[in-house]
Coordinates of C-alpha atoms and ligand atoms in Angstrom, one line a residue:
M32 CA 106.4 111.8 122.8
E33 CA 103.2 111.4 120.7
R34 CA 104.1 111.5 117.1
K35 CA 102.5 114.1 114.8
V36 CA 99.8 112.5 112.7
R37 CA 100.7 112.4 109.0
V38 CA 98.8 110.1 106.8
R39 CA 98.9 109.5 103.1
F40 CA 96.5 108.3 100.4
A41 CA 98.8 106.7 97.8
P42 CA 96.8 105.7 94.8
S43 CA 98.4 104.4 91.6
P44 CA 97.0 106.1 88.5
T45 CA 96.2 102.9 86.7
G46 CA 92.5 103.6 86.0
P47 CA 89.5 105.2 87.7
L48 CA 89.6 105.3 91.5
H49 CA 87.5 102.5 92.8
I50 CA 84.9 103.2 95.5
G51 CA 87.0 101.1 97.9
G52 CA 89.9 103.4 97.3
V53 CA 87.6 106.3 98.1
R54 CA 86.7 104.7 101.4
T55 CA 90.5 104.4 102.1
A56 CA 91.0 108.1 101.3
L57 CA 88.0 109.0 103.5
Y58 CA 89.3 107.1 106.6
N59 CA 92.7 108.6 106.1
Y60 CA 91.1 112.0 106.0
L61 CA 88.9 111.5 109.0
F62 CA 91.8 110.2 111.1
A63 CA 94.0 113.1 110.0
R64 CA 91.4 115.8 110.8
Q65 CA 90.5 114.2 114.1
H66 CA 94.1 114.5 115.2
G67 CA 94.8 117.9 113.7
G68 CA 97.2 116.0 111.4
T69 CA 98.2 116.2 107.8
M70 CA 96.6 114.4 104.8
I71 CA 99.0 113.7 102.0
L72 CA 98.1 112.7 98.5
R73 CA 100.9 110.8 96.9
I74 CA 100.7 109.5 93.3
E75 CA 102.4 106.1 93.0
D76 CA 103.2 106.0 89.3
T77 CA 106.4 104.0 89.2
D78 CA 104.8 101.3 87.0
S79 CA 104.8 103.0 83.6
N80 CA 103.2 100.0 81.9
R81 CA 100.1 100.4 83.9
F82 CA 99.9 104.2 83.7
V83 CA 96.5 105.4 82.4
P84 CA 96.1 109.0 81.1
G85 CA 93.4 111.0 83.0
A86 CA 93.5 108.8 86.1
E87 CA 95.4 111.3 88.2
A88 CA 93.0 114.1 87.3
Y89 CA 90.1 111.7 88.1
I90 CA 91.5 111.0 91.6
N91 CA 91.8 114.8 92.3
E92 CA 88.3 115.5 91.0
S93 CA 86.7 112.6 93.0
L94 CA 88.3 113.7 96.2
R95 CA 87.3 117.3 95.6
W96 CA 83.7 116.4 94.8
L97 CA 83.4 114.4 98.1
G98 CA 85.0 117.1 100.2
I99 CA 88.0 114.9 101.2
G100 CA 90.6 117.7 101.6
I101 CA 94.3 117.2 100.9
D102 CA 96.9 119.2 102.7
E103 CA 100.0 118.2 100.8
G104 CA 100.1 116.9 97.3
V105 CA 101.0 117.6 93.7
A106 CA 98.5 120.4 93.4
E107 CA 98.7 121.6 97.0
G108 CA 102.5 121.6 97.4
G109 CA 104.2 121.0 100.7
N110 CA 107.7 120.6 102.2
Y111 CA 108.1 116.9 101.4
G112 CA 107.6 116.9 97.6
P113 CA 107.7 116.0 94.9
Y114 CA 104.5 114.1 95.6
K115 CA 104.6 112.1 92.4
Q116 CA 106.9 109.1 92.5
S117 CA 108.0 109.4 88.9
E118 CA 109.5 112.7 89.8
R119 CA 111.5 111.2 92.7
R120 CA 114.0 109.0 90.7
D121 CA 117.1 110.8 92.1
I122 CA 115.9 110.3 95.6
Y123 CA 115.4 106.6 95.2
R124 CA 118.7 105.8 93.6
K125 CA 120.5 106.7 96.8
Y126 CA 118.4 104.2 98.8
V127 CA 118.9 101.4 96.3
K128 CA 122.6 102.0 96.6
Q129 CA 122.5 102.0 100.4
L130 CA 120.8 98.5 100.4
L131 CA 123.3 97.2 97.9
D132 CA 126.3 98.6 99.8
D133 CA 125.0 97.1 103.1
G134 CA 124.5 93.7 101.5
K135 CA 120.8 93.8 102.1
A136 CA 120.0 93.6 98.4
Y137 CA 121.7 92.3 95.3
I138 CA 121.7 92.7 91.6
A139 CA 120.0 90.0 89.4
F140 CA 120.5 89.6 85.6
D141 CA 118.0 86.8 85.0
T142 CA 115.9 87.5 81.9
P143 CA 112.2 87.0 81.9
E144 CA 112.8 83.9 79.7
E145 CA 115.3 82.5 82.1
L146 CA 112.8 83.0 85.0
E147 CA 110.1 81.3 83.0
A148 CA 112.3 78.4 82.3
K149 CA 113.1 78.0 86.0
R150 CA 109.4 78.0 86.8
G151 CA 108.9 75.2 84.3
E152 CA 111.8 73.3 85.8
I153 CA 111.1 73.7 89.5
K154 CA 107.6 73.3 90.9
N155 CA 106.4 76.4 92.8
F156 CA 109.6 78.1 92.0
Q157 CA 110.3 81.1 94.2
Y158 CA 113.3 83.4 94.0
D159 CA 114.6 83.1 97.6
A160 CA 117.4 81.8 99.8
S161 CA 116.8 78.3 98.6
T162 CA 117.2 79.1 94.9
R163 CA 119.1 82.3 94.6
M164 CA 122.5 80.7 94.4
S165 CA 121.5 78.9 91.3
M166 CA 120.4 82.1 89.5
R167 CA 122.4 84.7 87.6
N168 CA 122.9 87.4 90.3
S169 CA 125.7 89.2 92.1
L170 CA 125.6 86.7 95.0
A171 CA 126.2 83.7 92.7
L172 CA 128.4 85.2 89.9
P173 CA 132.1 86.2 90.3
A174 CA 132.5 89.9 91.0
E175 CA 134.3 90.6 87.7
E176 CA 131.5 89.0 85.7
V177 CA 129.0 91.1 87.6
Q178 CA 131.0 94.2 86.7
R179 CA 131.4 93.2 83.1
L180 CA 127.6 92.7 82.7
I181 CA 126.9 96.1 84.3
D182 CA 129.5 97.8 82.1
A183 CA 128.1 96.1 79.0
G184 CA 124.7 97.8 79.8
T185 CA 123.0 94.5 80.6
N186 CA 119.5 95.0 82.1
Y187 CA 119.2 94.1 85.7
V188 CA 117.0 94.4 88.7
V189 CA 117.8 94.8 92.4
R190 CA 116.3 92.2 94.7
F191 CA 115.8 92.3 98.4
K192 CA 117.8 89.6 100.2
I193 CA 115.3 88.1 102.6
E194 CA 116.8 86.1 105.4
P195 CA 114.8 82.9 105.8
G196 CA 113.4 81.4 109.0
R197 CA 112.5 84.6 110.9
N198 CA 109.2 85.5 112.4
V199 CA 108.1 88.9 111.1
V200 CA 105.4 90.7 113.2
V201 CA 103.1 93.2 111.6
H202 CA 101.4 95.2 114.3
D203 CA 98.1 96.3 112.9
L204 CA 95.8 98.7 114.8
I205 CA 92.7 96.8 113.6
R206 CA 94.0 93.3 113.5
G207 CA 96.5 93.2 116.3
D208 CA 99.8 91.3 115.7
V209 CA 100.0 89.4 112.4
T210 CA 103.0 87.1 112.4
I211 CA 104.4 85.3 109.3
N212 CA 107.6 83.4 108.7
S213 CA 110.1 85.1 106.3
S214 CA 110.7 81.8 104.5
I215 CA 107.5 82.2 102.6
L216 CA 108.6 85.6 101.2
D217 CA 110.4 85.9 97.9
D218 CA 113.4 88.2 97.2
K219 CA 111.2 91.0 95.8
V220 CA 112.3 93.2 93.0
L221 CA 113.0 96.6 94.4
Y222 CA 114.4 98.4 91.4
K223 CA 114.4 98.0 87.7
R224 CA 117.4 99.2 85.7
A225 CA 115.4 99.4 82.5
D226 CA 113.0 102.1 84.0
D227 CA 115.6 103.5 86.4
L228 CA 112.8 103.4 88.9
P229 CA 112.1 101.5 92.0
T230 CA 109.1 99.2 92.3
Y231 CA 106.1 99.9 94.5
H232 CA 107.6 98.4 97.6
L233 CA 110.8 100.4 97.7
A234 CA 109.3 103.7 96.6
N235 CA 106.4 103.3 99.1
I236 CA 108.7 102.6 102.1
V237 CA 111.3 105.3 101.2
D238 CA 108.5 107.9 100.7
D239 CA 106.6 107.0 103.9
H240 CA 109.9 107.4 105.7
L241 CA 110.9 110.7 104.1
M242 CA 107.4 112.1 104.3
E243 CA 107.3 111.2 108.0
V244 CA 104.1 109.2 107.7
S245 CA 102.9 108.2 111.1
H246 CA 100.0 105.8 110.0
V247 CA 99.7 103.7 106.9
I248 CA 96.0 103.3 106.4
R249 CA 95.2 101.2 103.4
G250 CA 93.0 98.3 102.1
E251 CA 93.4 94.8 103.3
E252 CA 94.7 93.7 99.9
W253 CA 98.1 95.3 101.0
L254 CA 98.4 93.2 104.2
P255 CA 100.4 90.5 102.4
S256 CA 103.0 93.1 101.5
A257 CA 103.3 94.4 105.1
P258 CA 105.9 91.8 106.4
L259 CA 108.1 92.7 103.5
H260 CA 107.7 96.4 104.4
V261 CA 108.6 95.7 108.0
L262 CA 111.8 94.0 106.8
L263 CA 112.6 96.9 104.6
Y264 CA 112.2 99.4 107.4
E265 CA 114.6 97.3 109.4
A266 CA 117.1 97.0 106.5
F267 CA 117.2 100.7 106.2
G268 CA 117.6 101.1 110.0
W269 CA 114.3 102.9 110.3
A270 CA 112.5 100.4 112.5
D271 CA 112.1 103.0 115.3
T272 CA 110.1 105.4 113.1
Q273 CA 108.2 102.8 111.2
P274 CA 104.6 103.9 110.8
E275 CA 101.7 102.2 112.4
F276 CA 99.8 99.8 110.1
V277 CA 96.1 99.9 109.6
H278 CA 94.6 97.4 107.1
L279 CA 91.0 98.2 106.3
P280 CA 88.5 95.4 105.7
L281 CA 87.7 94.5 102.1
L282 CA 84.5 95.7 100.4
L283 CA 82.5 92.6 99.5
K284 CA 80.0 91.8 96.8
P285 CA 76.4 92.6 97.8
D286 CA 75.8 88.8 98.3
G287 CA 78.9 88.7 100.6
K288 CA 80.9 86.3 98.5
G289 CA 84.2 87.8 97.4
K290 CA 85.6 91.2 96.7
L291 CA 83.4 93.9 95.2
S292 CA 84.3 94.3 91.5
K293 CA 83.3 96.5 88.6
R294 CA 81.4 93.5 87.2
D295 CA 79.1 93.4 90.2
G296 CA 78.2 97.0 89.5
D297 CA 77.4 96.2 85.8
R298 CA 75.5 93.1 86.8
L299 CA 73.4 94.6 89.5
G300 CA 73.2 98.1 88.1
F301 CA 75.1 100.3 90.6
P302 CA 78.2 102.4 90.2
V303 CA 81.5 101.3 91.7
F304 CA 83.3 104.5 90.8
P305 CA 82.7 108.0 92.3
L306 CA 82.6 109.8 89.0
E307 CA 81.7 108.6 85.5
W308 CA 84.8 107.3 83.8
H309 CA 85.5 107.3 80.0
D310 CA 88.2 104.7 79.4
P311 CA 90.7 106.4 77.1
K312 CA 91.6 103.1 75.3
S313 CA 88.4 101.1 75.0
G314 CA 86.1 104.1 75.0
E315 CA 83.9 102.2 77.5
I316 CA 81.9 104.4 79.9
S317 CA 81.5 103.3 83.5
S318 CA 78.8 105.0 85.6
G319 CA 79.7 107.2 88.6
Y320 CA 77.9 108.2 91.8
R321 CA 78.0 111.8 90.9
E322 CA 76.4 111.4 87.5
S323 CA 73.9 108.9 88.9
G324 CA 72.4 111.6 91.0
Y325 CA 74.1 111.1 94.4
L326 CA 74.8 113.9 96.7
P327 CA 78.4 113.9 97.8
H328 CA 77.7 113.7 101.5
A329 CA 75.4 110.8 101.1
V330 CA 78.2 108.9 99.4
V331 CA 80.6 109.9 102.2
N332 CA 78.2 108.9 104.9
F333 CA 77.4 105.6 103.2
L334 CA 81.1 104.8 102.7
S335 CA 82.0 105.8 106.3
L336 CA 79.9 102.9 107.6
L337 CA 81.4 100.2 105.3
G338 CA 83.9 98.9 107.7
W339 CA 83.4 101.2 110.7
N340 CA 80.5 102.0 113.0
P341 CA 80.1 104.7 115.6
G342 CA 79.4 102.2 118.4
D343 CA 75.7 103.1 118.6
D344 CA 72.9 103.0 116.1
R345 CA 73.5 106.3 114.5
E346 CA 73.5 106.2 110.7
I347 CA 73.1 109.8 109.5
M348 CA 76.3 111.7 110.4
S349 CA 77.8 114.9 109.2
M350 CA 81.4 115.1 108.2
D351 CA 82.2 116.8 111.5
E352 CA 80.6 114.0 113.5
L353 CA 82.5 111.4 111.5
I354 CA 85.7 113.3 112.2
R355 CA 84.9 113.4 115.9
D356 CA 83.8 109.8 116.3
F357 CA 85.9 107.8 113.9
S358 CA 88.1 105.2 115.5
F359 CA 90.1 102.1 114.5
A360 CA 88.6 100.4 117.6
H361 CA 85.3 100.3 115.8
C362 CA 86.6 99.2 112.5
S363 CA 85.8 95.6 111.6
K364 CA 88.3 92.9 110.7
S365 CA 86.0 91.1 108.4
G366 CA 84.9 92.4 105.0
A367 CA 82.0 94.9 104.7
K368 CA 79.2 93.9 102.4
F369 CA 78.3 96.5 99.9
D370 CA 74.6 97.2 100.3
F371 CA 73.5 99.2 97.4
E372 CA 69.9 99.7 98.6
K373 CA 71.5 101.4 101.6
A374 CA 73.3 103.8 99.4
K375 CA 69.9 104.8 97.9
W376 CA 68.5 105.2 101.4
F377 CA 71.2 107.6 102.3
N378 CA 70.7 109.6 99.2
H379 CA 67.0 109.8 100.0
E380 CA 67.7 111.0 103.5
Y381 CA 70.1 113.6 102.3
L382 CA 67.6 114.8 99.7
M383 CA 64.9 115.1 102.3
A384 CA 67.3 117.2 104.4
T385 CA 68.2 119.5 101.4
D386 CA 66.2 122.6 101.5
D387 CA 63.7 123.1 98.7
A388 CA 65.5 126.1 97.1
A389 CA 68.8 124.1 96.8
L390 CA 66.9 121.1 95.4
A391 CA 65.2 123.3 92.9
S392 CA 68.5 124.6 91.6
L393 CA 69.7 121.0 91.1
F394 CA 66.4 120.2 89.4
K395 CA 66.3 123.2 87.0
P396 CA 68.6 121.8 84.3
I397 CA 66.5 118.7 84.2
L398 CA 63.3 120.8 84.0
A399 CA 64.8 122.7 81.1
E400 CA 65.1 119.5 79.1
H401 CA 61.4 119.2 79.1
V402 CA 59.8 122.6 79.2
D403 CA 60.7 126.3 79.0
A404 CA 61.8 126.6 82.6
S405 CA 61.9 130.4 82.5
Q406 CA 58.0 130.6 82.8
F407 CA 58.3 129.4 86.4
T408 CA 59.6 131.3 89.3
D409 CA 62.3 129.9 91.6
E410 CA 59.7 129.9 94.4
Y411 CA 57.3 127.9 92.4
I412 CA 59.9 125.3 91.4
A413 CA 61.1 125.1 95.0
A414 CA 57.5 124.6 96.4
A415 CA 56.8 122.0 93.7
V416 CA 59.8 119.9 94.4
G417 CA 59.2 120.3 98.2
T418 CA 55.9 118.4 97.9
V419 CA 57.4 115.4 96.2
K420 CA 60.9 115.1 97.7
N421 CA 59.8 112.5 100.1
R422 CA 59.0 110.2 97.2
I423 CA 62.4 110.3 95.5
N424 CA 65.9 108.8 95.9
F425 CA 67.5 110.9 93.2
V426 CA 67.2 114.4 91.8
K427 CA 66.6 112.9 88.4
D428 CA 63.4 111.2 89.8
L429 CA 61.9 114.7 90.3
W430 CA 60.7 115.0 86.8
A431 CA 58.7 111.8 86.9
N432 CA 57.1 112.9 90.2
A433 CA 56.6 116.6 89.6
A434 CA 56.0 117.0 85.9
F435 CA 52.4 117.8 86.3
Y436 CA 53.4 121.0 88.1
F437 CA 55.0 122.2 84.9
Q438 CA 52.7 120.8 82.2
A439 CA 49.1 119.7 82.0
P440 CA 48.6 116.0 81.6
V441 CA 48.8 114.9 77.9
E442 CA 47.4 111.5 78.6
Y443 CA 45.6 109.8 81.5
A444 CA 46.8 106.5 83.1
A445 CA 44.6 103.8 81.5
K446 CA 44.3 101.7 84.6
D447 CA 43.2 104.6 86.7
V448 CA 40.6 105.7 84.1
K449 CA 39.3 102.2 84.1
K450 CA 39.0 102.1 87.9
R451 CA 37.9 105.6 88.7
W452 CA 36.1 107.1 85.7
K453 CA 32.4 106.2 86.1
E454 CA 29.3 107.0 84.1
D455 CA 28.4 109.9 86.5
T456 CA 31.9 111.2 86.7
P457 CA 31.5 114.0 84.1
K458 CA 28.5 115.3 85.9
L459 CA 30.3 115.2 89.2
M460 CA 33.3 117.0 87.8
G461 CA 30.9 119.6 86.3
E462 CA 29.5 120.2 89.8
L463 CA 33.1 120.4 91.2
I464 CA 34.0 123.0 88.6
T465 CA 31.0 125.2 89.7
L466 CA 32.0 124.7 93.3
L467 CA 35.6 125.6 92.7
E468 CA 34.7 128.7 90.7
G469 CA 33.0 130.0 93.9
V470 CA 36.2 129.7 95.9
A471 CA 38.0 133.1 95.8
D472 CA 41.5 131.7 95.5
F473 CA 43.3 128.4 96.3
S474 CA 46.1 129.8 98.4
D475 CA 44.6 128.4 101.6
A476 CA 44.8 124.6 100.9
A477 CA 42.9 123.7 104.1
A478 CA 40.0 126.0 103.2
T479 CA 39.7 124.6 99.6
E480 CA 39.8 121.2 101.1
A481 CA 37.0 121.9 103.6
T482 CA 34.8 123.3 100.8
V483 CA 35.2 120.2 98.6
M484 CA 34.8 117.8 101.5
A485 CA 31.6 119.5 102.6
W486 CA 30.2 119.2 99.1
I487 CA 31.1 115.5 98.9
K488 CA 29.6 114.7 102.3
G489 CA 26.5 116.9 101.8
N490 CA 25.7 115.0 98.7
E491 CA 26.8 111.6 100.0
Y492 CA 29.1 111.1 97.1
H493 CA 31.7 108.4 97.0
M494 CA 34.8 110.1 98.4
G495 CA 37.4 107.8 96.7
N496 CA 35.8 108.0 93.3
V497 CA 35.3 111.8 93.3
M498 CA 38.8 112.6 94.6
N499 CA 40.5 110.2 92.4
A500 CA 38.7 111.4 89.3
F501 CA 39.6 114.9 90.3
R502 CA 43.2 113.9 90.7
L503 CA 43.2 112.1 87.4
T504 CA 42.2 115.2 85.5
V505 CA 44.8 117.4 87.3
V506 CA 47.8 115.0 87.6
G507 CA 47.1 112.5 84.8
E508 CA 47.2 109.5 87.3
C509 CA 45.9 108.6 90.7
K510 CA 49.0 109.3 92.7
G511 CA 51.1 112.2 93.9
P512 CA 51.2 114.6 96.8
H513 CA 48.2 115.9 98.8
M514 CA 45.6 117.1 96.3
F515 CA 45.0 120.5 97.8
E516 CA 48.7 121.2 98.0
I517 CA 48.7 120.6 94.3
T518 CA 45.8 122.9 93.7
R519 CA 47.3 125.6 95.9
L520 CA 50.4 125.6 93.7
L521 CA 48.6 125.3 90.3
G522 CA 46.1 128.0 91.3
K523 CA 42.4 128.3 90.5
E524 CA 42.5 128.9 86.8
E525 CA 44.9 126.1 85.9
T526 CA 43.1 123.6 88.2
I527 CA 39.7 124.3 86.7
A528 CA 41.1 124.3 83.1
R529 CA 42.5 120.8 83.8
I530 CA 39.3 119.4 85.1
K531 CA 37.4 120.8 82.1
R532 CA 39.9 119.3 79.7
G533 CA 39.8 115.9 81.5
V534 CA 36.0 115.8 81.1
E535 CA 36.3 116.6 77.4
V536 CA 39.1 114.1 76.7
I537 CA 38.6 111.1 79.0
T538 CA 36.2 108.7 77.6
L539 CA 34.5 105.9 79.5
P540 CA 36.5 102.7 79.0
A541 CA 34.7 100.1 76.9
E542 CA 33.4 97.3 79.0
Ligands
LIG137 N1 99.9 102.5 95.4 C1 99.2 101.6 96.3 C2 97.8 101.6 95.8 O1 97.5 101.8 94.7 C3 99.4 102.1 97.7 C4 99.2 101.0 98.7 C5 99.6 101.7 100.1 O2 98.8 102.5 100.5 O3 100.6 101.3 100.6 O4 96.8 101.4 96.6

C-alpha cells in the first residue's frame, strides 16, 4: 500500500534560517502539497549550547512570509506533538534505554580531557570497534564499576555500538544507492546525561519514526549522517518503516566554487537570509530578501529552480504550477550555483506582473518619506508607477524613477544640459509653451503628441534637441517614460509651469 506522505522541515534554532534552508522547506512543502500530504515543522533544539533566542520566531515568520504553509507544528498543533524536541525528553529516555537493554548502545564515561589525550596519543583516533575496549565505558569496565560510577552521579554519554565491516546502503531518491562501509563510522554519541537530552541523531530518528515521516527531504550536508541513521532504524527494529531519503544539492557560491555562505552575500552585496536578522549577541544586522524589496513569490520561484527544473524552459511559475510539476526526477545531484542576477530578474518579472494599484500601495510608504503623499490620489500614484515599472527591479527603485511625478525638478542633470540646451532652446521652449496653451487638455496623450510633432516638423526643428530640452524641463533629466504619458499625468498647468521654470533657471553651459 502507498504510504501517506508526511514530510518534515526540521531546523535547529541556532541562528537565522539560511536561504538554503528555505529551499529545503519549500521542496518539502511542494512535495507534501502535490501528494495531499502533511507538512510538519519540527524544532530540533536539543543542543542547548547552540540555541539562539529569536531564531524560532524567525523561522516561523520567514515561512509565513513566503507562503510555505505548515500543517503540524508548535503553533499549528497536531496529533504527533510536542513538535519541539526539548519538550520530548520523556519520550527519548525510553528509546535510549531500549538500545542499552538490547546491547546496541553502551555507556561511556570518558571525559573531554581523556578523549583529547587519546587524540594526541593515537593518530586519527576514532571511537569505534578498534578502540572502544581501551576506553572507559560499560563494555570495557566491570559491571560493578559501571554501576558505582552511575550511582556516584558521574557524567556519561550513551554511544551507538557500530558493528564494523558492513556495507550500509542509503537509498536516495535523487542519488540512487549510496553505499558506505560501517568501519568508517564512529560510535556516535546518542544521549548526554548532563543535558538529559539525546543528540541530533537519536532525536531525529525517533521523531521521524513516531511522527510517521514518509520522506526525509533535506540538504546534501546531511548525507554523511544517513548511513548512521539507516543503522539506527535497524537497531530499533524499524527498518520496514524507514522513510525514503532525499538529499538536495548544495547551494554553491555564485562563482561555483564551494558552498554559499553568509560571507559571499556580504562580499557581493546580496542577502542570504529571507528576512533581516538582528543578531542578539553581536548586534550585527544581516540583510534579508524581504527588507531588500523582494516580493515573496519571486523568492519562491527563484529558489524553486535552484536544484530542480520543470523539464522544459519555463521559468516563471506560480505556486500551484510548482506544486503540480515538482519532482525528484528533475532534481540535480550536483550543486546549484546561486545566481543573484537571476533573483533580481525574477523580482523584476513579478513587479511587472503586479497590478499598478497593488504596486502603488507598496510604494506609498516610500513616497511619504519624500513628499506629502496625501496630495495625490491613489489613481494618480498607480498610473505614475505604472509608467515606470518596466524600469525597476525593486519597489524602492520607484522613487528614483518616478519622483518627477510628485515634485518638480529642483535641479537639472548637468550632462544633459550640456548636450541639449542650445542657444535657441529658450526661444523654442517659448514657442512650445504657446503651442501647448492652445491644447484644451492633455488627457489624450496621442493628440498632444500629434500637435507637438506637427509643430516640430512644420518648422523643421531638430526633433532630438527640442524633445530632450522639453523633457529636461519637465523631468530634470533626459530619461524616463514616454513624454506624452508624463504630460498626460502631470496635466497642462503643471507641464507648462515646469517648462517656464526650466527656461528661467537653466543657463547655457559655459563653453
Ligand atoms: N536539525 C537538522 C537541521 O538543522 C535537521 C536535518 C534533517 O533534516 O534531518 O537541518
